Coordinates of C-alpha atoms in Angstrom, one line a residue:
M1 CA -14.5 -59.1 -13.8
A2 CA -11.4 -56.7 -12.5
A3 CA -12.0 -54.6 -15.5
A4 CA -15.8 -54.0 -14.9
A5 CA -15.0 -53.7 -11.2
A6 CA -12.4 -50.9 -12.1
A7 CA -15.1 -49.1 -14.8
S8 CA -17.4 -48.7 -12.0
E9 CA -15.2 -47.1 -9.2
P10 CA -15.4 -43.7 -10.8
A11 CA -19.3 -44.1 -11.1
T12 CA -19.2 -45.0 -7.5
D13 CA -17.1 -42.0 -6.8
E14 CA -19.5 -39.7 -8.4
G15 CA -22.2 -41.3 -6.7
T16 CA -20.5 -40.7 -3.2
L17 CA -19.5 -37.2 -4.0
S18 CA -20.4 -35.1 -1.3
I19 CA -22.2 -31.6 -1.5
Y20 CA -19.1 -29.8 -0.3
K21 CA -16.7 -31.4 -2.9
A22 CA -19.5 -30.9 -5.6
A23 CA -19.5 -26.8 -4.9
R24 CA -15.8 -26.9 -5.0
R25 CA -15.9 -28.2 -8.3
I26 CA -18.6 -26.1 -9.6
K27 CA -16.7 -23.1 -8.3
R28 CA -13.4 -24.3 -9.6
R29 CA -15.0 -24.7 -13.0
E30 CA -16.4 -21.1 -12.9
S31 CA -13.2 -19.3 -11.5
T32 CA -11.2 -19.4 -14.7
L33 CA -8.8 -16.9 -15.6
Y34 CA -10.9 -15.4 -18.6
N35 CA -14.0 -15.0 -16.0
A36 CA -11.9 -13.2 -13.7
L37 CA -10.6 -10.9 -16.2
R38 CA -13.9 -10.3 -17.8
S39 CA -15.3 -9.5 -14.5
V40 CA -12.4 -7.0 -13.5
A41 CA -13.0 -5.3 -16.7
D42 CA -16.8 -5.1 -16.1
D43 CA -16.0 -3.6 -12.8
A44 CA -13.6 -1.2 -13.8
A45 CA -15.9 0.2 -16.3
F46 CA -18.2 1.2 -13.2
V47 CA -15.2 2.7 -11.4
A48 CA -14.6 4.6 -14.4
E49 CA -18.1 5.8 -14.6
I50 CA -18.0 7.1 -10.9
A51 CA -14.4 8.9 -11.4
A52 CA -16.2 10.7 -14.3
L53 CA -18.8 12.3 -12.0
W54 CA -16.0 14.0 -9.9
P55 CA -13.2 14.4 -12.7
A56 CA -11.3 16.8 -10.5
L57 CA -10.8 14.2 -7.7
P58 CA -8.0 12.2 -7.8
L59 CA -8.3 8.3 -8.4
V60 CA -6.5 6.3 -5.6
A61 CA -6.3 2.4 -5.8
N62 CA -5.9 0.8 -2.3
L63 CA -3.3 -2.0 -2.6
R64 CA -3.2 -4.4 -4.1
C65 CA -6.6 -5.6 -5.4
G66 CA -7.6 -1.9 -6.4
L67 CA -5.0 -1.8 -8.7
W68 CA -6.8 -4.1 -11.2
Y69 CA -10.0 -1.9 -11.4
T70 CA -7.9 1.5 -12.5
Q71 CA -6.3 1.9 -15.8
P72 CA -2.4 3.1 -14.9
R73 CA -2.9 6.4 -17.0
T74 CA -5.8 7.3 -14.7
L75 CA -4.1 6.5 -11.3
A76 CA -3.0 9.4 -9.3
A77 CA -1.7 7.3 -6.1
T78 CA -2.1 4.4 -4.4
C79 CA -2.8 3.6 -0.5
Y80 CA -2.8 0.9 1.7
F81 CA -5.3 0.2 4.4
K82 CA -6.0 -3.4 5.6
S83 CA -9.3 -4.8 6.3
T84 CA -7.9 -6.6 9.4
D85 CA -7.7 -3.2 11.0
G86 CA -11.5 -3.0 10.6
H87 CA -12.5 -6.5 11.8
A88 CA -15.3 -6.5 14.7
G89 CA -13.3 -6.6 18.1
N90 CA -10.0 -5.9 16.1
W91 CA -10.2 -2.2 15.3
G92 CA -7.1 -0.6 15.0
F93 CA -5.2 2.5 14.0
S94 CA -1.9 1.5 12.1
T95 CA 1.2 4.0 12.7
A96 CA 3.1 1.5 9.8
R97 CA 0.3 2.4 7.3
L98 CA -0.3 6.1 8.0
N99 CA -1.0 6.7 4.5
L100 CA -0.3 10.7 5.0
H101 CA 0.6 11.2 1.4
L102 CA -3.3 10.6 0.7
A103 CA -4.6 13.0 3.2
L104 CA -2.2 15.7 1.7
L105 CA -3.2 14.7 -1.9
A106 CA -7.2 14.9 -0.8
G107 CA -6.4 18.4 0.8
E108 CA -4.6 19.7 -2.3
R109 CA -7.3 18.5 -4.8
G110 CA -10.3 18.7 -2.6
G111 CA -10.8 15.1 -2.0
C112 CA -10.3 11.8 -3.5
I113 CA -11.7 8.5 -4.8
I114 CA -10.4 5.3 -3.5
V115 CA -11.1 1.9 -5.3
D116 CA -11.2 -1.4 -3.7
S117 CA -13.2 -4.6 -3.8
T118 CA -14.0 -8.0 -1.7
R119 CA -14.8 -11.4 -2.5
K120 CA -16.7 -11.9 0.6
G121 CA -20.2 -11.3 -0.8
K122 CA -20.1 -8.0 1.0
R123 CA -20.9 -4.6 -0.5
F124 CA -17.8 -3.1 0.8
P125 CA -14.7 -4.8 2.3
D126 CA -14.0 -3.8 6.0
S127 CA -11.1 -1.4 4.9
M128 CA -13.9 0.6 3.6
S129 CA -16.5 0.1 6.3
K130 CA -14.3 1.0 9.1
T131 CA -10.6 1.1 8.7
I132 CA -10.4 4.2 6.6
P133 CA -13.4 6.0 8.8
I134 CA -11.3 5.5 11.6
W135 CA -8.2 6.7 10.1
C136 CA -10.0 9.9 9.0
C137 CA -11.6 10.3 12.4
V138 CA -8.2 10.1 13.7
L139 CA -6.7 12.6 11.7
N140 CA -9.2 15.1 12.2
Q141 CA -8.9 14.8 15.7
A142 CA -5.1 15.3 15.8
I143 CA -5.5 18.3 13.2
Q144 CA -8.0 19.7 15.8
R145 CA -5.7 19.3 18.8
H146 CA -3.0 20.8 17.1
R147 CA -5.0 23.9 15.8
L148 CA -6.5 24.5 19.2
R149 CA -2.8 24.1 21.0
A150 CA -1.6 26.8 18.2
I151 CA -4.6 29.1 19.1
N152 CA -4.3 28.9 22.6
Q153 CA -0.5 29.5 22.7
V154 CA -0.8 32.4 20.0
A155 CA 2.4 30.5 18.6
V156 CA 1.2 30.9 14.7
S157 CA 1.7 33.5 12.3
K158 CA -1.2 35.9 11.3
G159 CA -1.8 33.6 7.9
D160 CA -1.8 30.4 9.7
A161 CA -4.0 32.1 12.2
E162 CA -6.6 32.7 9.5
K163 CA -6.3 29.0 8.4
Y164 CA -7.2 27.8 11.8
S165 CA -9.9 30.2 12.2
G166 CA -12.6 27.7 11.4
S167 CA -11.3 25.0 14.3
S168 CA -14.5 25.7 16.6
N169 CA -16.6 24.2 13.6
W170 CA -14.0 21.4 12.6
D171 CA -16.0 17.9 12.4
S172 CA -13.8 15.2 14.3
S173 CA -16.7 12.8 14.9
V174 CA -16.8 9.2 13.6
H175 CA -18.7 8.6 10.4
L176 CA -19.5 5.0 9.9
P177 CA -22.0 3.7 7.1
V178 CA -25.6 2.9 8.4
W179 CA -24.8 -1.0 8.3
V180 CA -22.4 -1.0 11.2
L181 CA -23.8 -1.9 14.5
D182 CA -24.4 0.5 17.2
T183 CA -22.4 -1.5 19.4
E184 CA -19.4 -1.5 17.2
K185 CA -19.6 2.2 16.6
N186 CA -19.8 2.9 20.2
A187 CA -16.7 0.8 20.8
I188 CA -14.6 2.6 18.0
E189 CA -15.6 5.9 19.4
G190 CA -14.4 4.9 22.5
R191 CA -10.8 4.3 21.5
I192 CA -10.7 7.5 19.2
E193 CA -8.7 9.4 21.9
E194 CA -6.4 6.8 22.4
W195 CA -5.5 6.3 18.8
A196 CA -5.3 10.0 18.4
D197 CA -2.6 10.1 21.3
K198 CA -0.6 7.1 19.6
F199 CA -0.7 9.2 16.1
E200 CA 0.6 12.1 18.1
S201 CA 3.4 10.4 19.8
C202 CA 4.6 8.6 16.7
G203 CA 6.4 11.9 15.4
A204 CA 3.8 12.4 12.3
D205 CA 4.1 15.8 10.5
I206 CA 0.6 17.1 12.0
H207 CA 1.3 20.8 11.2
S208 CA 1.8 20.0 7.4
L209 CA -1.6 18.0 7.6
S210 CA -3.2 21.0 9.4
L211 CA -2.3 23.4 6.5
G212 CA -2.8 21.1 3.8
L213 CA -6.5 20.4 5.1
Q214 CA -8.7 23.3 5.2
K215 CA -12.0 20.8 5.9
P216 CA -12.1 17.8 7.5
L217 CA -11.8 14.4 6.1
R218 CA -15.0 12.4 5.8
P219 CA -15.7 9.0 3.9
L220 CA -18.6 8.8 1.6
W221 CA -19.6 5.3 0.2
I222 CA -20.5 4.3 -3.4
S223 CA -21.2 0.7 -4.8
Q224 CA -22.9 -0.8 -7.7
S225 CA -26.2 -0.8 -5.4
T226 CA -26.1 3.1 -5.0
R227 CA -28.5 5.1 -7.1
I228 CA -27.3 8.3 -8.2
W229 CA -29.2 10.9 -10.2
L230 CA -26.8 12.2 -12.9
N231 CA -28.8 15.7 -13.2
E232 CA -28.3 16.3 -9.4
V233 CA -24.4 15.2 -8.9
P234 CA -23.3 17.7 -6.0
E235 CA -20.2 19.6 -6.7
H236 CA -17.4 18.4 -4.1
E237 CA -16.3 22.1 -3.6
L238 CA -19.8 22.8 -2.1
W239 CA -19.4 20.2 0.7
E240 CA -18.5 21.4 4.0
F241 CA -15.7 18.6 4.4
T242 CA -13.0 17.0 2.2
P243 CA -14.7 14.2 0.6
V244 CA -12.9 10.7 0.5
I245 CA -15.3 8.7 -1.5
L246 CA -15.1 5.0 -1.2
V247 CA -15.9 3.1 -4.2
S248 CA -16.5 -0.9 -4.0
A249 CA -15.8 -1.9 -7.4
S250 CA -17.7 -5.2 -7.6
A251 CA -21.4 -6.0 -7.5
S252 CA -22.7 -7.9 -4.6
R253 CA -23.6 -11.7 -4.9
T254 CA -27.3 -11.1 -5.3
V255 CA -26.7 -10.0 -8.9
P256 CA -26.9 -12.5 -11.9
T257 CA -23.8 -14.0 -12.2
Q258 CA -24.0 -15.8 -15.9
R259 CA -23.4 -13.1 -18.5
M260 CA -23.0 -12.7 -22.3
S261 CA -20.8 -10.6 -24.4
S262 CA -21.1 -10.1 -28.0
E263 CA -19.5 -13.6 -28.8
Y264 CA -19.0 -15.3 -25.5
S265 CA -20.8 -16.1 -22.2
W266 CA -19.1 -15.6 -19.0
H267 CA -19.3 -16.2 -15.3
Y268 CA -19.4 -12.7 -13.3
I269 CA -17.0 -13.4 -10.3
P270 CA -17.3 -10.6 -7.4
G271 CA -13.8 -9.1 -6.1
A272 CA -12.1 -11.0 -8.8
G273 CA -8.9 -8.8 -8.4
D274 CA -8.4 -10.1 -4.7
D275 CA -5.8 -12.6 -4.2
E276 CA -3.9 -12.4 -7.4
E277 CA -1.5 -15.0 -6.6
S278 CA -4.4 -17.5 -6.7
W279 CA -5.5 -16.9 -10.3
A280 CA -3.3 -14.3 -12.3
R281 CA -0.7 -16.7 -13.6
G282 CA 2.1 -13.8 -13.4
L283 CA -0.2 -11.2 -15.1
T284 CA 0.0 -7.8 -13.5
P285 CA -2.6 -5.1 -13.4
A286 CA -0.3 -3.0 -15.7
L287 CA 0.2 -5.8 -18.0
F288 CA -3.7 -6.6 -18.2
W289 CA -4.4 -3.1 -19.2
K290 CA -2.1 -3.1 -21.7
H291 CA -3.2 -6.0 -23.5
S292 CA -7.0 -5.9 -22.2
Y293 CA -8.4 -6.0 -25.6
D294 CA -6.5 -9.0 -26.9
L295 CA -7.0 -10.9 -23.8
L296 CA -10.8 -10.3 -23.7
D297 CA -11.4 -10.5 -27.5
G298 CA -9.5 -14.0 -27.6
G299 CA -12.3 -15.6 -25.4
P300 CA -12.0 -18.4 -22.7
D301 CA -10.3 -20.9 -25.0
L302 CA -7.5 -18.8 -25.9
C303 CA -6.8 -16.5 -22.6
N304 CA -4.4 -18.9 -20.6
Q305 CA -2.3 -19.2 -23.6
L306 CA -2.3 -15.6 -24.4
V307 CA -1.4 -14.7 -20.7
A308 CA 1.4 -17.3 -20.6
D309 CA 2.9 -15.4 -23.8
I310 CA 2.5 -11.9 -22.4
V311 CA 4.0 -12.8 -19.0
E312 CA 7.0 -14.5 -20.8
K313 CA 7.5 -11.6 -23.3
D314 CA 7.5 -9.1 -20.5
R315 CA 10.0 -11.5 -18.5
V316 CA 12.3 -11.5 -21.5
Y317 CA 11.8 -7.6 -22.1
R318 CA 12.6 -6.7 -18.4
A319 CA 15.7 -9.3 -18.4
Q320 CA 17.1 -7.5 -21.7
R321 CA 17.1 -4.4 -19.8
G322 CA 19.0 -6.0 -16.8
E323 CA 16.0 -6.0 -14.3
Y324 CA 14.8 -8.4 -11.8
S325 CA 12.9 -11.1 -14.1
P326 CA 12.3 -14.7 -12.6
Q327 CA 10.2 -17.1 -14.6
I328 CA 6.6 -17.5 -13.4
T329 CA 5.5 -20.7 -12.3
A330 CA 1.9 -20.9 -12.6
K331 CA -0.1 -23.7 -10.5
H332 CA -2.5 -26.1 -12.0
L333 CA -6.0 -25.2 -11.5
K334 CA -6.3 -27.6 -8.8
S335 CA 14.1 11.3 -12.7
S336 CA 16.4 14.1 -13.7
S337 CA 17.8 17.1 -11.7
H338 CA 18.3 17.0 -7.9
N339 CA 19.6 20.6 -7.5
D340 CA 16.2 21.8 -6.0
P341 CA 15.5 21.1 -2.6
Y342 CA 12.1 19.4 -3.4
C343 CA 11.6 16.5 -5.4
Y344 CA 11.6 16.6 -9.1
G345 CA 12.1 13.1 -10.9
D346 CA 12.8 10.3 -8.8
H347 CA 15.2 11.8 -6.1
T348 CA 13.9 13.2 -3.0
T349 CA 16.2 15.7 -1.1
I350 CA 14.2 17.2 1.5
T351 CA 16.0 17.1 4.9
Q352 CA 13.7 16.2 8.0
S353 CA 14.7 15.9 11.7
M354 CA 12.8 13.1 13.2
N355 CA 12.1 15.2 16.4
S356 CA 12.0 18.6 14.6
D357 CA 10.0 21.5 14.8
P358 CA 7.0 20.7 12.2
S359 CA 6.5 24.3 10.9
A360 CA 10.1 24.0 9.6
I361 CA 9.1 21.0 7.2
A362 CA 8.3 21.3 3.9
P363 CA 5.4 19.1 2.2
T364 CA 6.9 16.1 0.3
N365 CA 6.4 15.7 -3.7
T366 CA 6.5 12.0 -4.7
Q367 CA 6.5 11.0 -8.3
Y368 CA 4.8 8.1 -9.3
S369 CA 5.7 5.9 -12.3
S370 CA 3.1 3.6 -14.1
D371 CA 5.2 0.6 -14.0
G372 CA 6.0 0.9 -10.3
H373 CA 10.0 1.4 -11.1
V374 CA 10.5 4.4 -8.4
V375 CA 13.4 4.9 -6.1
F376 CA 12.7 6.6 -3.0
W377 CA 15.2 8.5 -1.3
I378 CA 15.1 8.9 2.6
G379 CA 15.6 12.6 3.3
A380 CA 19.4 13.4 3.2
S381 CA 20.4 10.1 4.9
N382 CA 22.2 9.0 1.5
L383 CA 19.8 5.8 1.8
A384 CA 17.2 4.7 -0.7
V385 CA 14.8 1.9 -0.8
S386 CA 13.0 0.2 -3.9
S387 CA 12.2 -3.2 -5.5
T388 CA 14.9 -5.3 -7.2
K389 CA 13.5 -4.2 -10.5
Q390 CA 15.6 -1.1 -10.1
V391 CA 19.0 -3.3 -10.0
A392 CA 20.2 -2.6 -13.1
D393 CA 23.5 -2.3 -14.3
D394 CA 23.3 1.5 -14.7
L395 CA 21.6 3.1 -11.7
P396 CA 22.4 7.2 -11.5
D397 CA 23.3 8.3 -8.0
V398 CA 23.5 5.0 -6.6
D399 CA 27.2 4.0 -5.4
C400 CA 26.2 0.8 -3.5
I401 CA 23.6 -1.8 -3.5
L402 CA 22.1 -3.9 -0.4
N403 CA 20.5 -6.7 -2.1
C404 CA 18.1 -8.1 0.2
D405 CA 16.5 -10.7 -2.3
S406 CA 18.5 -13.7 -3.2
T407 CA 16.5 -14.6 -6.2
S408 CA 17.7 -11.8 -8.1
R409 CA 21.0 -11.5 -10.1
S410 CA 23.9 -9.2 -9.0
P411 CA 24.6 -6.1 -11.5
S412 CA 27.6 -6.5 -13.9
G413 CA 30.8 -4.8 -12.4
S414 CA 29.7 -5.1 -8.9
S415 CA 32.6 -5.6 -6.3
E416 CA 32.6 -6.7 -2.9
N417 CA 32.6 -3.0 -1.5
S418 CA 29.7 -1.9 -3.8
Y419 CA 27.6 -4.8 -3.5
L420 CA 26.1 -7.1 -1.0
E421 CA 23.6 -9.8 -1.2
L422 CA 21.6 -11.0 1.5
P423 CA 19.3 -14.4 1.3
I424 CA 16.6 -12.8 3.4
V425 CA 13.0 -14.3 3.0
G426 CA 9.9 -13.3 4.4
S427 CA 8.8 -13.9 8.3
K428 CA 6.2 -16.4 7.3
D429 CA 8.8 -18.7 5.7
D430 CA 11.6 -18.0 8.0
R431 CA 10.7 -16.0 11.5
F432 CA 14.3 -15.2 12.0
S433 CA 15.8 -14.9 8.4
L434 CA 16.0 -11.1 8.8
L435 CA 17.3 -11.0 12.2
K436 CA 20.1 -13.1 11.2
N437 CA 21.1 -11.0 8.4
L438 CA 20.8 -7.6 9.9
P439 CA 24.2 -7.5 11.6
R440 CA 25.9 -7.9 7.9
A441 CA 23.8 -5.2 6.7
I442 CA 24.6 -2.7 9.4
N443 CA 28.1 -3.3 8.8
F444 CA 28.1 -2.8 5.1
A445 CA 26.0 0.4 5.5
K446 CA 28.3 1.8 8.2
K447 CA 31.3 1.2 6.2
N448 CA 29.9 3.0 3.0
L449 CA 28.1 5.7 4.9
T450 CA 31.3 6.5 6.5
A451 CA 32.8 7.1 3.2
G452 CA 30.0 9.1 2.0
R453 CA 28.6 6.8 -0.7
K454 CA 25.0 6.3 -1.1
I455 CA 23.3 3.1 -0.7
L456 CA 20.1 1.3 -2.3
V457 CA 18.5 -1.3 -0.1
C458 CA 16.2 -3.5 -2.5
C459 CA 13.9 -6.4 -1.9
Q460 CA 11.7 -8.3 -4.5
T461 CA 8.6 -5.9 -3.6
G462 CA 10.5 -2.8 -2.1
E463 CA 7.6 -2.6 0.5
D464 CA 8.6 -5.0 3.1
I465 CA 12.1 -6.4 3.9
S466 CA 14.1 -3.3 2.4
I467 CA 11.8 -0.8 4.4
C468 CA 12.7 -2.9 7.5
V469 CA 16.7 -3.0 7.0
A470 CA 16.6 0.8 6.3
L471 CA 14.7 1.2 9.5
A472 CA 17.4 -0.9 11.4
I473 CA 20.3 1.3 9.6
I474 CA 18.6 4.5 10.5
T475 CA 17.8 3.5 14.0
R476 CA 21.3 1.9 14.7
L477 CA 23.5 4.5 12.7
F478 CA 21.7 7.7 12.7
N479 CA 20.6 10.3 15.4
D480 CA 17.1 11.8 16.2
S481 CA 17.9 14.5 14.0
G482 CA 18.3 12.1 10.8
C483 CA 22.0 12.7 10.8
F484 CA 24.6 9.9 10.3
D485 CA 26.8 9.4 13.7
C486 CA 27.9 5.8 13.5
G487 CA 25.7 4.9 16.5
D488 CA 27.0 7.4 18.7
F489 CA 23.3 8.6 19.8
F490 CA 21.9 5.1 19.6
A491 CA 24.8 4.0 22.2
K492 CA 23.5 6.7 24.6
R493 CA 19.9 6.2 24.3
D494 CA 17.5 3.3 25.4
I495 CA 15.8 1.9 22.3
T496 CA 11.9 1.6 22.8
K497 CA 9.1 0.7 20.5
L498 CA 8.1 4.2 20.4
E499 CA 11.3 5.6 19.2
M500 CA 11.4 2.7 16.5
R501 CA 7.9 3.8 15.4
K502 CA 9.1 7.4 15.1
R503 CA 11.9 6.5 12.5
L504 CA 9.4 4.1 10.7
V505 CA 7.1 6.9 10.1
F506 CA 10.2 9.2 9.1
I507 CA 10.9 6.5 6.4
C508 CA 7.0 6.4 5.4
K509 CA 7.0 10.0 4.8
Y510 CA 9.4 9.4 1.6
A511 CA 8.9 5.6 0.9
V512 CA 5.1 6.1 0.6
N513 CA 4.6 2.4 -0.8
A514 CA 6.2 1.1 2.4
R515 CA 4.1 -1.9 4.0
P516 CA 6.3 -3.6 6.6
S517 CA 5.0 -6.9 7.9
R518 CA 4.6 -7.1 11.7
G519 CA 7.1 -10.0 11.7
N520 CA 9.8 -8.3 10.2
L521 CA 9.3 -5.4 12.5
R522 CA 9.7 -7.6 15.3
Q523 CA 12.9 -9.1 14.2
V524 CA 14.2 -5.3 13.6
Y525 CA 13.3 -4.5 17.3
S526 CA 15.0 -7.7 18.6
F527 CA 18.2 -7.0 16.8
L528 CA 18.1 -3.6 18.1
C529 CA 17.7 -4.8 21.6
N530 CA 20.5 -7.3 21.2
E531 CA 22.7 -4.6 20.3
K532 CA 21.9 -2.6 23.0
E533 CA 22.9 -5.6 25.3
Q534 CA 26.2 -6.0 23.5
L535 CA 27.0 -2.1 24.0
S536 CA 26.2 -2.5 27.6
C537 CA 28.5 -5.4 28.7

């Protein structure tokens, strides 16, 4: 009797299964690793077709989702625009994510193509519908102001005056897609002046932007629902603006999801590249494209094992080279010469004052590597930032390492004076982790910078914690001209959020991959305020 009752329990559970649980079970069954990779490859083919229409325009991936839809060999750069800055009622212009390198690249090449995707069932993510259009408008507005001031003051050379001659026809209006409501558009238009003031006050190099952009930035939108007549594709040189072509890689949910290949059937997942931690099992976009044929040809039955083998082989390979290479735990389905003042190779040696005359600043030239292993040198400060993947046993031009990732190993031969490891975690895990460790970081940096040594500040990604630690060092130990002074300038001046923002913009000019989180920036500001209070006592 007991056995019969036990046997009937699963049937009872199945009979009382709610619609929500049934839908979740079906979704989990469809959201397999093979389906995700197959969907990414299918959408990437569409992106390649669009890029082929304008081969002269550089292809740019919006981090991080956009990386999955672009092969590394075709990628010119990356950018970082957040959808949250475009959410209804939460529109914003972030000075922590200026993406000025993208504007300069678009000006140099006549435009650019940005790739992103979304899982939300919409044709375009909010980063493309509103965040990037706001960014284009604010930059256009600031450039127009700069040119009009230069013309009115007659403070530009004859050559610059010719470049500025078209300022009266400069389009600085907001261009939003037709599906954005008029109420939203009016609210955004009402805040453009405020955002332009904020952009000008943060110390960004608007003069270089003004010289680099001969025509205003303007977004255009392309999705898989867009109709393009191939015999009537317009030449981007003929447009009266610098096109920022926004390509949403995935199809909307209205298309059939069950698809067939020559051998296997598979379920299409819109925006499959989003939220990679939940499905990729340690696979990165670079690894996927390196082994894409094997992964897709292997079929759904072998996909998980193939991915596990590829990830483990890559981990062992990087470990043998002395790079940071932790083991991946997959959840269950439930440069060369530095003599030139410009950048050749991985070392940037451009000197820029944080409050200097913009006309004296040379444009930055940043080199991208396919595997993401780049060291960004912050001007002539003797400070560099990178991910812990760069912490190998032999690093050229690096005398000391300030490692903000406790999960990585220390290089062989490192001493107490040349290596400091701080167990800093993200603000979501510990709201005070960075704040508690910054005093040791500042003391280590002060001692080594005084001795004329070059310091590499690294964290697991090279985009958040290391940027915030470098920001604290720059603000605490350097003056407003970007020169090391052991903190004399900091002791004489009050620290404000505006001053800290200027120094963050200074860092982001060189570390173009910087993505500091708001929680960590707050900890840096709290630390600096505490330092001022101690100096005042």
